[in-house]
Amino acid sequence: MQQQGDSRTNFGGLTTISEQRNRNHCLGSLLFRAGTRVLGGLVLLSLLASAPFVHRVVHAQSQPNLSADPDIFRLERVAVAGGAELVTIHARLANLDATKSSSEEWVPLVTVLRDTLGDLSPENDRLRYVWPLTYTRPSLKQRLTGAVPFFYSRAGNKKGFSGTPPAVLDLASPDREVWNKIFWTALQSLLLDPYGTPVKASTRSYQQNVSDYRKSHIVRALSVLALYEALEGTSAFSESELAEIQARLRLTDKTFGGLLGDLKLHKFNEKQMTQALDERGHNWELLRQRAEAESLYFEPLQLPDGSTTHVLLWVAKPDLETRRGQTFNRRFLNIADPWSDKRLANWQGHSEVRYFDAESRIVSADTPGARPVEMIPLALYGLDNPKIPMVLVDFRDALNPKKREMTRRVLQDVTSNVLSLSSFGQPAYFLGRSVFDFVTGRRGMDINQPSRLRTYSQLKLLLSLSESLNPELKRQIDGRLEKVSLNPLENDLSAESRLATEQYAALLAYARRADGLPAKLDRDRRAELVPLEHGKAERVMFKLGNILSFGKYTHREKAGPAIVNERLDIARRLNHHTRFLLQVAQSSPRIEVIWNLDEVKRSLQFIAEHGEQASSTAIGAAASIFRRTADEETRRLCLDSLSRIENPRAKQELLRISQDAQLVQAGKDLVSAFVALQPARPKTQTPLSVSRDKAGDLTGQQ
């Protein structure tokens, strides 16, 4: 296909590989090693993070036109009685079922319940439940096979749906999941494990399958939210709401993730985004360099927004003859040698014809001098993995990816469920496992790696949404993907589309019933009122009762809807402004550089007016903002807020500020005045106003 010594060429996202294997591709950092290439003209290949689990790859000749097809997603809002709305993202999915006449259909993918308290202000909104509509309760057959130890295969599709769709998470009560998990773990260890290995292995296998099934749909919900925001330019949710949803869904993978406070979600989300970007950039470069060294073809697979999470490797059929007998290094590729594989010479599977000119550049078929070249797909890889690229589909050996994934499950099931070995209880096992993981990771062996759940879920979404892949190639990938699945609870893409539509119809019916979602929303609001009415000791007892009753008992206040809404309105607004001020305080050394001071002042004003309910977090934020701004009015509002908060820490912060050496005497006198007034200030008093003429500039400017 190429003359020996030619350089590689970009063509529509596919890259030919040359014999020049030792070129230095480093352009400053590992994240950007897929950087600048010279191909007759300058082609910029950049990796950008567009959203969680989204890494942008832009090719000069294949840059996606995000506005070319604006109808990939659509948003639907449905009002719920009592002051709430269901926000649903629909997607136009490619139909992989050849028996259907329609090639594509609109499918509801993710629904979120937003509790608005019946008004238009976003400050008192609270997100409640998240429904990935492809996530459903398993059928009886799926449940039974899910409990069979060492059964690593799908058990067929769920035929129909009835009842109410299950939510994967209650965003307003994430700690419930943590306590339930702890309770069931204790129940398993104390009551089920002593019955012997069969019971232990069966129950633990079922719990693992249920957990993996839930995680896979959480990953897909995250990807859908990110794609919608990237394609539409505006999100269905505000920035803080989107960060909350993404962070809470990610935290479901952490044992104590549900206990993380709301004020730390934004920081956690940013950290996870950065880590995902690092992993993807690392795996991109490992796979690209290895493919180049082995004279294979590297094609990134793009989602509709241009983000890349998977890569296809191809081989040119003419190269099979010219490179026969060439040494093949499987490191990081983890596939069989293509140069000595007789199956490829007589390949009967899917292949595609690409056209090249005399300089090995891709051209259209009608270009003068264009020559056809048959391309054969070898393997498909996922980039979202902490260590090395994961082979997800091997077109020559369908069992290759499955055997690699099974090594993790078999090792886990044998050591934990049969031999009862633990990294915490057996130091020898911990040491041996650590050495094994280190050696296989260093050598690029895709054995016992972290689960493929995340990248498998993303690939399913890619197959549904991507229009760039050949339909026949899509079907082949989907068929192989379903065979690789280890979870008996999973359904294929066609079944998931059908179940999503049925479940959304059931959810709308549930929302219209007076005893359905509106009644549940009222109960949730009265439960949300409990922390405002009871101390920590009482709340601990209520939580213990909830855990011991398997969630049947939940303490709720008996106040009427009007009183509940009024109390929650103030509490939610206070939490909203506190979170905003904390974000401001943790940002720039000079907040006026990047923040709108009018918004900051508005939040400080609200904190001042409701100081009797403000938390210690608001105290720290106000004190930090005072030190990070030179604006007079903002500083006075910080002092006024601190003087009104009924907490000893507020007075301590005022005293620290008064002792600041950078304050002039007039400023210290002003702070002292706030300190003196702080204990006697009534709750309903309006904010203190101090004229600038009397106090002057707090930093010494008169």
XYZ file of C-alpha atoms in Angstrom:
702
model
C 0.000 0.000 0.000
C 2.931 2.309 0.671
C 6.434 2.341 -0.511
C 8.930 1.530 2.172
C 10.112 4.639 3.954
C 7.004 6.709 3.244
C 5.664 8.788 6.093
C 2.243 8.152 7.534
C -0.748 10.027 6.136
C -4.012 11.216 7.644
C -7.083 10.392 5.622
C -10.483 11.034 7.134
C -9.382 9.963 10.566
C -7.571 6.808 9.337
C -3.777 6.907 9.534
C -1.376 4.889 7.405
C 1.790 3.776 9.179
C 5.313 3.841 7.764
C 8.627 2.212 8.475
C 9.881 5.359 10.215
C 9.290 3.971 13.695
C 11.867 5.892 15.647
C 10.682 9.445 15.071
C 10.324 11.526 18.178
C 6.630 12.234 18.646
C 6.925 14.040 21.955
C 5.559 17.599 21.707
C 5.854 18.702 25.306
C 3.623 16.401 27.351
C 1.947 13.020 27.175
C -1.520 14.543 26.812
C -0.607 16.352 23.607
C 1.639 13.765 21.932
C -0.973 13.258 19.316
C 0.056 16.797 18.243
C 1.407 18.371 15.119
C 2.144 16.292 11.997
C 3.453 17.385 8.587
C 1.534 16.023 5.646
C 2.031 18.177 2.730
C 0.306 20.936 4.816
C 0.049 21.470 8.548
C -2.467 19.108 10.218
C -3.305 19.835 13.798
C -4.372 16.879 15.873
C -5.449 18.025 19.286
C -6.846 16.276 22.295
C -9.283 18.410 24.221
C -11.616 17.606 27.074
C -15.157 18.546 26.137
C -16.871 16.839 29.118
C -16.467 14.011 31.566
C -15.240 10.931 29.744
C -15.016 13.109 26.528
C -11.646 13.670 24.812
C -11.750 15.745 21.600
C -9.764 14.608 18.592
C -9.765 16.954 15.619
C -8.362 15.983 12.235
C -7.891 18.594 9.552
C -9.634 16.428 6.956
C -12.261 14.888 9.208
C -13.311 17.569 11.645
C -16.936 16.907 12.592
C -19.525 19.508 11.733
C -21.472 19.801 14.961
C -24.197 21.823 13.310
C -24.629 19.463 10.366
C -27.288 17.415 12.112
C -28.985 19.363 14.888
C -31.588 16.657 15.514
C -29.454 14.077 17.296
C -30.883 15.080 20.686
C -34.026 16.785 21.848
C -35.186 17.862 25.277
C -38.601 17.348 26.800
C -39.937 18.889 29.988
C -43.068 17.489 31.637
C -44.663 19.292 34.587
C -45.437 17.264 37.699
C -48.220 18.310 40.063
C -46.965 19.864 43.286
C -44.176 21.928 41.731
C -41.661 19.769 39.838
C -40.711 18.731 36.324
C -39.324 15.711 34.528
C -36.423 16.671 32.246
C -35.784 14.013 29.591
C -33.112 13.774 26.900
C -34.220 11.899 23.781
C -31.753 10.688 21.155
C -32.187 9.602 17.580
C -30.584 6.181 17.694
C -29.464 4.100 14.766
C -31.487 0.900 14.653
C -29.258 -2.179 14.642
C -32.173 -4.579 14.256
C -32.310 -5.532 10.592
C -35.842 -6.963 11.007
C -37.303 -3.479 11.530
C -38.253 -1.291 8.612
C -37.175 1.964 10.245
C -33.433 2.595 10.237
C -33.532 4.943 13.219
C -35.886 6.004 15.988
C -36.217 8.518 18.796
C -35.514 6.916 22.154
C -35.697 8.532 25.623
C -32.368 7.908 27.355
C -32.113 9.849 30.623
C -34.748 11.485 32.829
C -34.077 13.661 35.882
C -36.680 14.944 38.322
C -36.177 18.602 39.257
C -38.086 19.787 42.335
C -38.821 23.486 41.680
C -41.208 24.154 44.601
C -43.613 25.485 41.991
C -41.798 28.723 41.081
C -39.447 29.919 38.351
C -36.452 30.708 40.553
C -33.519 28.291 40.054
C -32.104 29.129 43.497
C -34.500 26.847 45.345
C -34.524 24.016 42.801
C -33.315 20.619 43.888
C -32.560 17.647 41.708
C -34.026 14.386 42.904
C -34.076 11.142 40.928
C -32.059 10.010 37.901
C -33.556 7.414 35.578
C -31.300 5.952 32.860
C -34.275 4.570 30.949
C -32.311 1.653 29.480
C -31.772 0.440 33.062
C -34.530 -1.928 34.149
C -35.314 -4.577 36.707
C -33.983 -7.954 35.504
C -36.361 -10.710 34.506
C -36.679 -13.858 36.616
C -34.485 -15.775 34.174
C -31.825 -13.097 34.317
C -31.906 -13.050 38.121
C -31.533 -16.817 38.373
C -28.619 -16.977 35.938
C -27.073 -13.931 37.614
C -26.826 -15.974 40.810
C -25.035 -18.903 39.138
C -21.335 -18.823 40.136
C -18.848 -18.599 37.261
C -21.617 -18.013 34.705
C -20.110 -15.314 32.478
C -22.563 -14.822 29.653
C -25.772 -13.015 28.785
C -28.998 -14.851 29.531
C -31.140 -13.291 26.813
C -33.217 -10.129 26.737
C -35.980 -9.026 29.022
C -39.197 -9.470 27.071
C -41.491 -6.869 28.588
C -41.830 -4.211 31.245
C -44.424 -3.473 33.908
C -44.485 -1.317 37.015
C -42.476 1.831 37.738
C -38.996 2.383 36.271
C -36.209 2.046 38.867
C -34.078 5.135 39.525
C -30.337 4.581 39.905
C -29.869 7.392 42.408
C -31.663 9.895 44.617
C -29.477 12.991 44.296
C -31.014 14.554 47.392
C -30.258 11.530 49.581
C -27.025 9.923 48.291
C -25.973 8.653 51.717
C -28.843 6.163 51.705
C -26.955 4.073 49.156
C -23.861 3.971 51.390
C -25.722 2.742 54.456
C -27.664 0.177 52.450
C -24.415 -1.139 50.991
C -22.814 -1.383 54.428
C -25.884 -3.130 55.824
C -26.038 -5.700 53.016
C -22.302 -6.362 53.297
C -22.701 -7.068 56.995
C -25.756 -9.230 56.312
C -23.811 -11.211 53.710
C -20.854 -11.789 56.028
C -22.840 -12.666 59.144
C -25.845 -14.578 57.823
C -25.147 -15.933 54.317
C -21.420 -16.712 54.155
C -21.522 -19.190 57.086
C -23.891 -21.455 55.089
C -20.983 -22.610 52.945
C -19.288 -21.990 49.640
C -22.308 -22.637 47.331
C -24.522 -20.077 49.089
C -21.668 -17.638 49.492
C -20.551 -17.862 45.860
C -24.107 -17.634 44.553
C -25.182 -14.585 46.575
C -21.928 -12.725 46.011
C -22.036 -13.410 42.258
C -25.565 -12.033 42.094
C -24.608 -8.900 44.023
C -21.608 -8.348 41.737
C -23.720 -8.698 38.606
C -26.362 -6.313 39.933
C -23.701 -3.766 40.847
C -21.972 -4.024 37.447
C -25.279 -3.727 35.598
C -26.137 -0.544 37.483
C -22.682 0.952 36.939
C -22.780 0.383 33.190
C -25.995 2.387 32.849
C -24.695 5.125 35.119
C -21.717 5.504 32.779
C -24.031 5.777 29.794
C -26.154 8.407 31.532
C -23.012 10.459 32.174
C -22.013 10.227 28.518
C -25.479 11.242 27.317
C -25.500 14.327 29.551
C -22.048 15.357 28.338
C -22.911 14.813 24.673
C -26.131 16.796 24.922
C -24.304 19.750 26.437
C -21.540 19.620 23.800
C -23.868 19.337 20.801
C -26.602 21.735 21.847
C -24.273 24.389 23.251
C -26.586 24.796 26.232
C -27.247 22.247 28.898
C -30.570 21.000 30.154
C -29.168 21.854 33.562
C -27.220 24.719 35.055
C -23.472 24.383 35.509
C -23.817 23.605 39.208
C -26.638 21.113 38.570
C -24.674 19.310 35.888
C -21.611 19.118 38.141
C -23.802 17.707 40.917
C -25.321 15.024 38.689
C -21.982 13.999 37.231
C -20.196 13.952 40.585
C -22.948 11.999 42.346
C -23.129 9.423 39.569
C -19.345 8.985 39.645
C -19.363 8.663 43.416
C -21.629 5.626 43.212
C -18.460 3.703 42.361
C -16.884 4.728 45.681
C -17.705 2.850 48.863
C -18.331 5.988 50.913
C -18.954 8.327 47.979
C -22.485 9.143 49.072
C -21.168 10.760 52.254
C -19.282 13.472 50.365
C -20.828 16.857 51.113
C -22.537 18.930 48.439
C -19.977 21.703 48.853
C -17.147 19.415 47.687
C -18.843 18.043 44.575
C -17.519 20.674 42.178
C -13.911 20.062 43.173
C -14.310 16.296 42.993
C -15.869 16.561 39.539
C -12.979 18.639 38.212
C -10.461 16.159 39.608
C -12.207 13.227 37.947
C -12.383 15.043 34.619
C -8.651 15.732 34.731
C -7.872 12.121 35.610
C -10.065 10.813 32.777
C -8.295 13.136 30.353
C -4.880 11.935 31.524
C -5.837 8.274 31.133
C -7.282 8.765 27.683
C -4.311 10.766 26.437
C -1.915 8.161 27.838
C -3.734 5.244 26.187
C -4.153 7.132 22.908
C -0.403 7.611 22.623
C 0.503 4.068 23.673
C -1.824 2.576 21.076
C -0.867 5.005 18.305
C 2.857 4.450 18.755
C 2.451 0.671 18.940
C 0.290 0.631 15.803
C 2.820 2.773 13.951
C 5.647 0.473 14.951
C 3.726 -2.547 13.616
C 2.697 -0.890 10.297
C -1.025 -0.942 11.093
C -3.696 1.687 10.554
C -5.078 3.810 13.426
C -8.641 5.164 13.149
C -10.251 7.090 16.035
C -14.002 6.517 16.321
C -15.854 9.756 16.907
C -19.097 10.421 18.696
C -21.351 13.091 17.143
C -19.588 15.871 19.071
C -16.146 14.845 17.787
C -15.021 13.229 21.040
C -13.060 9.997 20.839
C -13.227 7.150 23.323
C -12.424 4.197 21.041
C -10.004 3.335 18.245
C -10.104 0.862 15.366
C -6.964 -0.791 14.003
C -6.925 -1.877 10.351
C -4.540 -3.741 8.073
C -4.245 -3.205 4.317
C -4.729 -6.448 2.403
C -1.810 -5.750 -0.002
C 0.474 -5.419 3.046
C -0.306 -8.997 4.056
C 1.735 -10.192 1.090
C 4.545 -7.632 1.160
C 5.098 -7.915 4.930
C 4.695 -11.674 5.268
C 7.122 -13.035 7.847
C 7.663 -9.658 9.495
C 8.138 -9.858 13.265
C 5.041 -8.760 15.175
C 5.219 -7.397 18.731
C 1.892 -7.873 20.557
C 2.730 -5.499 23.385
C -0.238 -3.210 24.171
C -2.091 -4.557 21.102
C -2.849 -8.004 22.563
C -3.947 -9.536 19.248
C -2.516 -12.323 17.100
C 0.173 -11.745 14.462
C -1.576 -10.548 11.269
C 1.425 -11.181 9.000
C 1.396 -14.946 9.537
C -2.388 -15.359 9.799
C -3.737 -17.298 6.814
C -7.313 -16.277 7.679
C -6.593 -12.707 6.603
C -5.297 -13.791 3.183
C -8.683 -15.452 2.550
C -10.736 -13.039 4.646
C -14.492 -13.602 4.444
C -15.521 -11.050 7.063
C -16.185 -7.330 6.773
C -13.786 -5.204 4.784
C -13.888 -1.747 3.246
C -12.365 -0.267 0.124
C -10.551 3.067 0.427
C -9.112 5.032 -2.501
C -5.641 6.610 -2.535
C -3.715 8.793 -4.928
C -0.069 8.391 -5.929
C 1.053 10.016 -2.671
C -1.032 7.641 -0.509
C -3.607 10.265 0.384
C -7.255 9.332 0.642
C -9.367 10.603 -2.242
C -12.816 9.992 -3.667
C -13.411 7.068 -5.967
C -13.856 9.301 -9.050
C -10.489 11.066 -8.633
C -8.208 10.504 -11.641
C -5.492 7.997 -10.769
C -7.229 6.823 -7.594
C -6.382 3.247 -6.689
C -8.581 1.057 -4.504
C -7.133 -0.613 -1.414
C -9.030 -3.217 0.587
C -8.869 -2.591 4.357
C -9.562 -5.311 6.950
C -10.485 -4.424 10.556
C -8.341 -6.160 13.161
C -9.487 -4.935 16.569
C -11.362 -2.216 18.430
C -9.915 -0.680 21.604
C -11.249 1.421 24.462
C -9.146 4.332 25.726
C -10.783 4.864 29.126
C -8.712 2.632 31.352
C -6.207 3.531 34.075
C -3.323 1.460 32.680
C -3.351 0.340 29.039
C -5.758 0.383 26.081
C -8.384 -2.354 26.330
C -9.114 -4.651 23.418
C -12.922 -4.832 23.245
C -13.491 -6.490 19.876
C -11.114 -8.864 18.067
C -12.477 -9.492 14.566
C -10.475 -12.719 14.195
C -10.991 -14.155 17.674
C -14.312 -13.277 19.311
C -13.263 -14.926 22.580
C -10.004 -12.987 22.941
C -11.514 -9.945 24.749
C -13.843 -12.134 26.784
C -11.019 -14.347 28.045
C -9.113 -11.250 29.132
C -12.120 -9.866 30.980
C -12.851 -13.246 32.533
C -9.391 -13.355 34.114
C -10.448 -10.522 36.403
C -13.788 -12.072 37.351
C -12.412 -15.588 37.779
C -9.578 -14.389 39.998
C -11.993 -12.302 42.033
C -14.595 -15.057 42.386
C -12.089 -17.785 43.257
C -10.101 -15.793 45.789
C -13.019 -13.998 47.438
C -16.036 -16.287 47.039
C -14.341 -19.702 47.232
C -11.018 -19.329 49.069
C -12.124 -16.331 51.176
C -8.851 -14.502 50.538
C -8.648 -10.777 51.165
C -5.988 -8.166 50.507
C -6.585 -6.851 54.025
C -6.539 -10.165 55.873
C -3.820 -12.079 54.013
C -0.574 -10.106 53.519
C 0.909 -12.873 51.339
C -2.036 -12.675 48.951
C -1.830 -8.878 48.900
C 1.885 -8.997 48.061
C 1.459 -11.605 45.328
C -1.488 -9.771 43.783
C 0.415 -6.474 43.793
C 3.462 -8.024 42.093
C 1.262 -9.712 39.483
C -0.606 -6.491 38.691
C 2.659 -4.555 38.469
C 4.315 -6.994 36.071
C 1.306 -7.376 33.762
C 0.749 -3.629 33.731
C 4.359 -2.863 32.901
C 4.376 -5.413 30.104
C 1.100 -4.173 28.646
C -0.706 -7.464 29.251
C -4.467 -6.964 29.208
C -5.051 -9.459 32.027
C -6.902 -8.774 35.270
C -7.241 -5.098 34.390
C -9.970 -2.895 35.873
C -13.395 -3.797 34.535
C -14.360 -2.839 31.007
C -17.750 -1.607 32.215
C -17.121 2.051 31.465
C -15.660 1.674 28.005
C -18.165 -1.041 27.005
C -21.029 1.281 27.955
C -19.507 4.124 25.971
C -19.082 1.845 22.960
C -22.756 0.900 23.057
C -23.657 4.586 22.999
C -21.206 5.202 20.148
C -22.772 2.432 18.065
C -26.212 3.915 18.658
C -25.356 7.521 17.819
C -22.432 7.470 15.402
C -23.270 7.914 11.716
C -19.681 7.628 10.491
C -19.380 3.855 10.844
C -20.394 1.512 8.057
C -23.786 -0.072 9.021
C -22.482 -3.584 8.419
C -19.414 -2.866 10.557
C -21.724 -1.555 13.276
C -23.734 -4.760 13.288
C -20.621 -6.902 13.444
C -19.200 -4.898 16.336
C -22.522 -5.055 18.187
C -22.800 -8.823 17.691
C -19.291 -9.420 18.995
C -19.839 -6.990 21.838
C -22.879 -8.883 23.089
C -20.897 -12.145 23.061
C -18.142 -10.561 25.138
C -20.571 -9.425 27.850
C -20.118 -11.302 31.123
C -23.267 -10.052 32.833
C -26.444 -12.183 32.602
C -28.532 -9.097 33.441
C -27.544 -7.141 30.315
C -29.823 -6.651 27.288
C -28.757 -5.956 23.720
C -29.125 -2.558 22.036
C -32.443 -3.280 20.321
C -33.997 -4.579 23.536
C -32.690 -1.587 25.480
C -34.290 0.833 22.998
C -37.630 -0.928 23.362
C -37.414 -1.051 27.158
C -36.444 2.640 27.347
C -39.549 3.645 25.385
C -41.816 1.441 27.510
C -40.306 2.639 30.770
C -40.643 6.300 29.806
C -44.338 5.800 29.054
C -44.742 4.131 32.452
C -42.866 6.991 34.151
C -45.162 9.599 32.581
C -48.197 7.616 33.727
C -46.704 7.445 37.234
C -46.161 11.229 37.200
C -49.805 11.870 36.262
C -51.240 9.799 39.118
C -52.102 11.750 42.264
C -50.874 8.835 44.386
C -47.793 8.384 42.218
C -44.866 10.734 41.729
C -46.571 13.831 43.248
C -47.262 11.908 46.469
C -43.700 10.599 46.545
C -42.407 14.129 46.015
C -44.416 15.367 48.995
C -43.008 12.592 51.187
C -39.480 13.422 50.061
C -39.933 17.091 50.917
C -41.175 16.278 54.421
C -38.159 13.993 54.880
C -35.907 16.815 53.650
C -37.332 19.013 56.414
C -36.062 16.674 59.170
C -32.504 18.168 59.448
C -34.073 21.605 59.916
C -36.186 20.425 62.845
C -34.034 17.864 64.679
C -30.520 17.666 66.095
C -27.771 15.207 65.188
C -28.648 12.643 67.873
C -32.253 12.393 66.719
C -31.248 12.168 63.083
C -28.874 9.290 63.874
C -31.729 7.383 65.478
C -33.974 8.046 62.489
C -31.248 6.814 60.133
C -30.690 3.673 62.204
C -34.402 2.919 62.035
C -34.327 3.334 58.260
C -31.403 0.918 57.878
C -32.775 -1.748 60.213
C -36.163 -1.649 58.482
C -34.552 -2.145 55.050
C -35.670 1.346 54.062
C -39.316 0.820 55.001
C -39.229 3.413 57.769
C -38.312 6.988 56.940
C -39.024 9.759 59.401
C -40.964 12.653 57.891
C -42.336 15.860 59.353
C -46.118 16.258 59.478
C -46.292 19.909 58.428
C -48.622 20.944 55.613
C -47.389 21.633 52.074
C -47.407 25.424 52.509
C -45.202 25.350 55.614
C -42.904 22.717 54.115
C -42.413 24.723 50.933
C -41.746 27.940 52.859
C -39.098 26.335 55.075
C -37.460 24.494 52.215
C -37.431 27.620 50.060
C -35.213 29.501 52.514
C -33.030 26.480 53.307
C -32.393 25.692 49.649
C -31.678 29.305 48.727
C -29.268 29.565 51.648
C -27.494 26.416 50.493
C -27.359 27.739 46.930
C -25.743 31.033 47.954
C -23.358 29.298 50.365
C -22.114 26.951 47.644
C -21.641 29.854 45.264
C -19.674 31.892 47.814
C -17.492 28.888 48.636
C -16.703 28.455 44.931
C -15.820 32.142 44.707
C -13.642 31.979 47.825
C -11.684 28.991 46.489
C -10.916 30.537 43.112
C -8.810 33.569 42.168
C -6.711 35.578 44.659
C -8.653 38.602 43.352
C -12.265 37.570 42.885
C -13.286 40.648 40.925
C -11.031 39.471 38.084
C -13.186 36.466 37.140
C -16.448 36.902 39.053
C -19.382 39.265 38.690
C -19.339 41.226 41.944
C -23.057 41.950 41.695
C -23.746 38.209 42.021
C -21.305 37.929 44.919
C -22.946 40.867 46.709
C -26.378 39.379 46.173
C -25.337 36.127 47.815
C -23.674 37.939 50.716
C -26.822 39.997 51.195
C -28.933 36.851 51.420
C -26.535 35.304 53.945
C -26.763 38.493 56.026
C -30.554 38.456 55.997
C -30.717 34.817 57.136
C -27.677 34.657 59.391
C -29.503 32.682 62.052
C -29.649 29.690 59.673
C -26.247 30.071 57.996
C -23.663 27.323 58.343
C -20.000 27.469 59.326
C -19.139 27.063 55.635
C -20.727 30.438 54.925
C -18.551 31.954 57.661
C -15.328 30.697 56.110
C -16.425 31.771 52.629
C -17.338 35.315 53.707
C -14.057 35.750 55.605
C -12.044 34.467 52.647
C -13.839 36.745 50.192
C -13.120 39.742 52.475
C -9.397 39.040 52.118
C -9.595 38.406 48.349
C -11.298 41.600 47.211
C -10.527 45.302 47.234
C -14.116 46.343 46.557
C -15.479 48.467 49.415
C -19.100 47.407 49.246
C -18.273 43.714 48.962
C -16.044 43.946 52.035
C -18.759 45.652 54.065
C -21.253 42.960 53.065
C -18.759 40.299 54.183
C -18.501 41.969 57.595
C -22.237 42.415 57.805
C -22.809 38.730 57.010
C -20.305 37.622 59.656
C -21.890 39.920 62.244
C -25.327 38.391 61.665
C -24.417 34.698 61.726
C -25.246 33.209 65.113
C -22.160 31.065 65.474
C -19.099 31.632 67.719
C -16.847 31.068 64.737
C -18.274 34.177 63.059
C -17.062 36.386 65.899
C -13.656 34.677 65.826
C -13.325 35.466 62.123
C -14.232 39.093 62.783
C -11.558 39.294 65.464
C -8.953 37.804 63.108
C -9.855 40.345 60.454
C -9.555 43.211 62.966
C -6.018 42.038 63.802
C -4.916 42.059 60.164
C -1.804 44.252 59.856
C -2.869 45.424 56.383
C -5.957 47.184 57.726
C -5.670 50.862 58.578
C -7.025 52.103 61.889
C -10.318 53.243 60.353
C -10.840 49.754 58.974
C -10.043 48.150 62.309
C -12.512 50.469 64.028
C -15.175 49.462 61.537
C -14.559 45.753 62.109
C -14.581 46.318 65.869
C -17.973 47.967 65.507
C -19.309 44.863 63.787
C -17.790 42.680 66.516
C -19.437 44.751 69.242
C -22.844 44.629 67.550
C -22.712 40.942 66.688
C -24.158 39.398 69.880
C -27.044 41.848 70.271
C -28.160 42.044 66.667
C -31.781 40.863 66.257
C -32.566 38.247 63.623
C -34.924 40.448 61.641
C -32.801 43.582 61.576
C -31.907 44.889 58.149
C -28.252 44.852 57.069
C -26.067 47.408 58.712
C -25.126 50.313 56.479
C -21.931 52.228 57.133
C -21.170 55.295 55.061
C -17.905 55.443 53.179
C -17.314 58.999 54.341
C -17.111 57.834 57.950
C -15.076 54.675 57.507
C -12.958 55.392 54.492
C -11.207 52.665 52.491
C -10.458 49.585 54.617
C -7.044 49.188 53.027
C -5.844 52.736 53.691
C -7.281 54.730 50.769
C -9.137 57.832 52.104
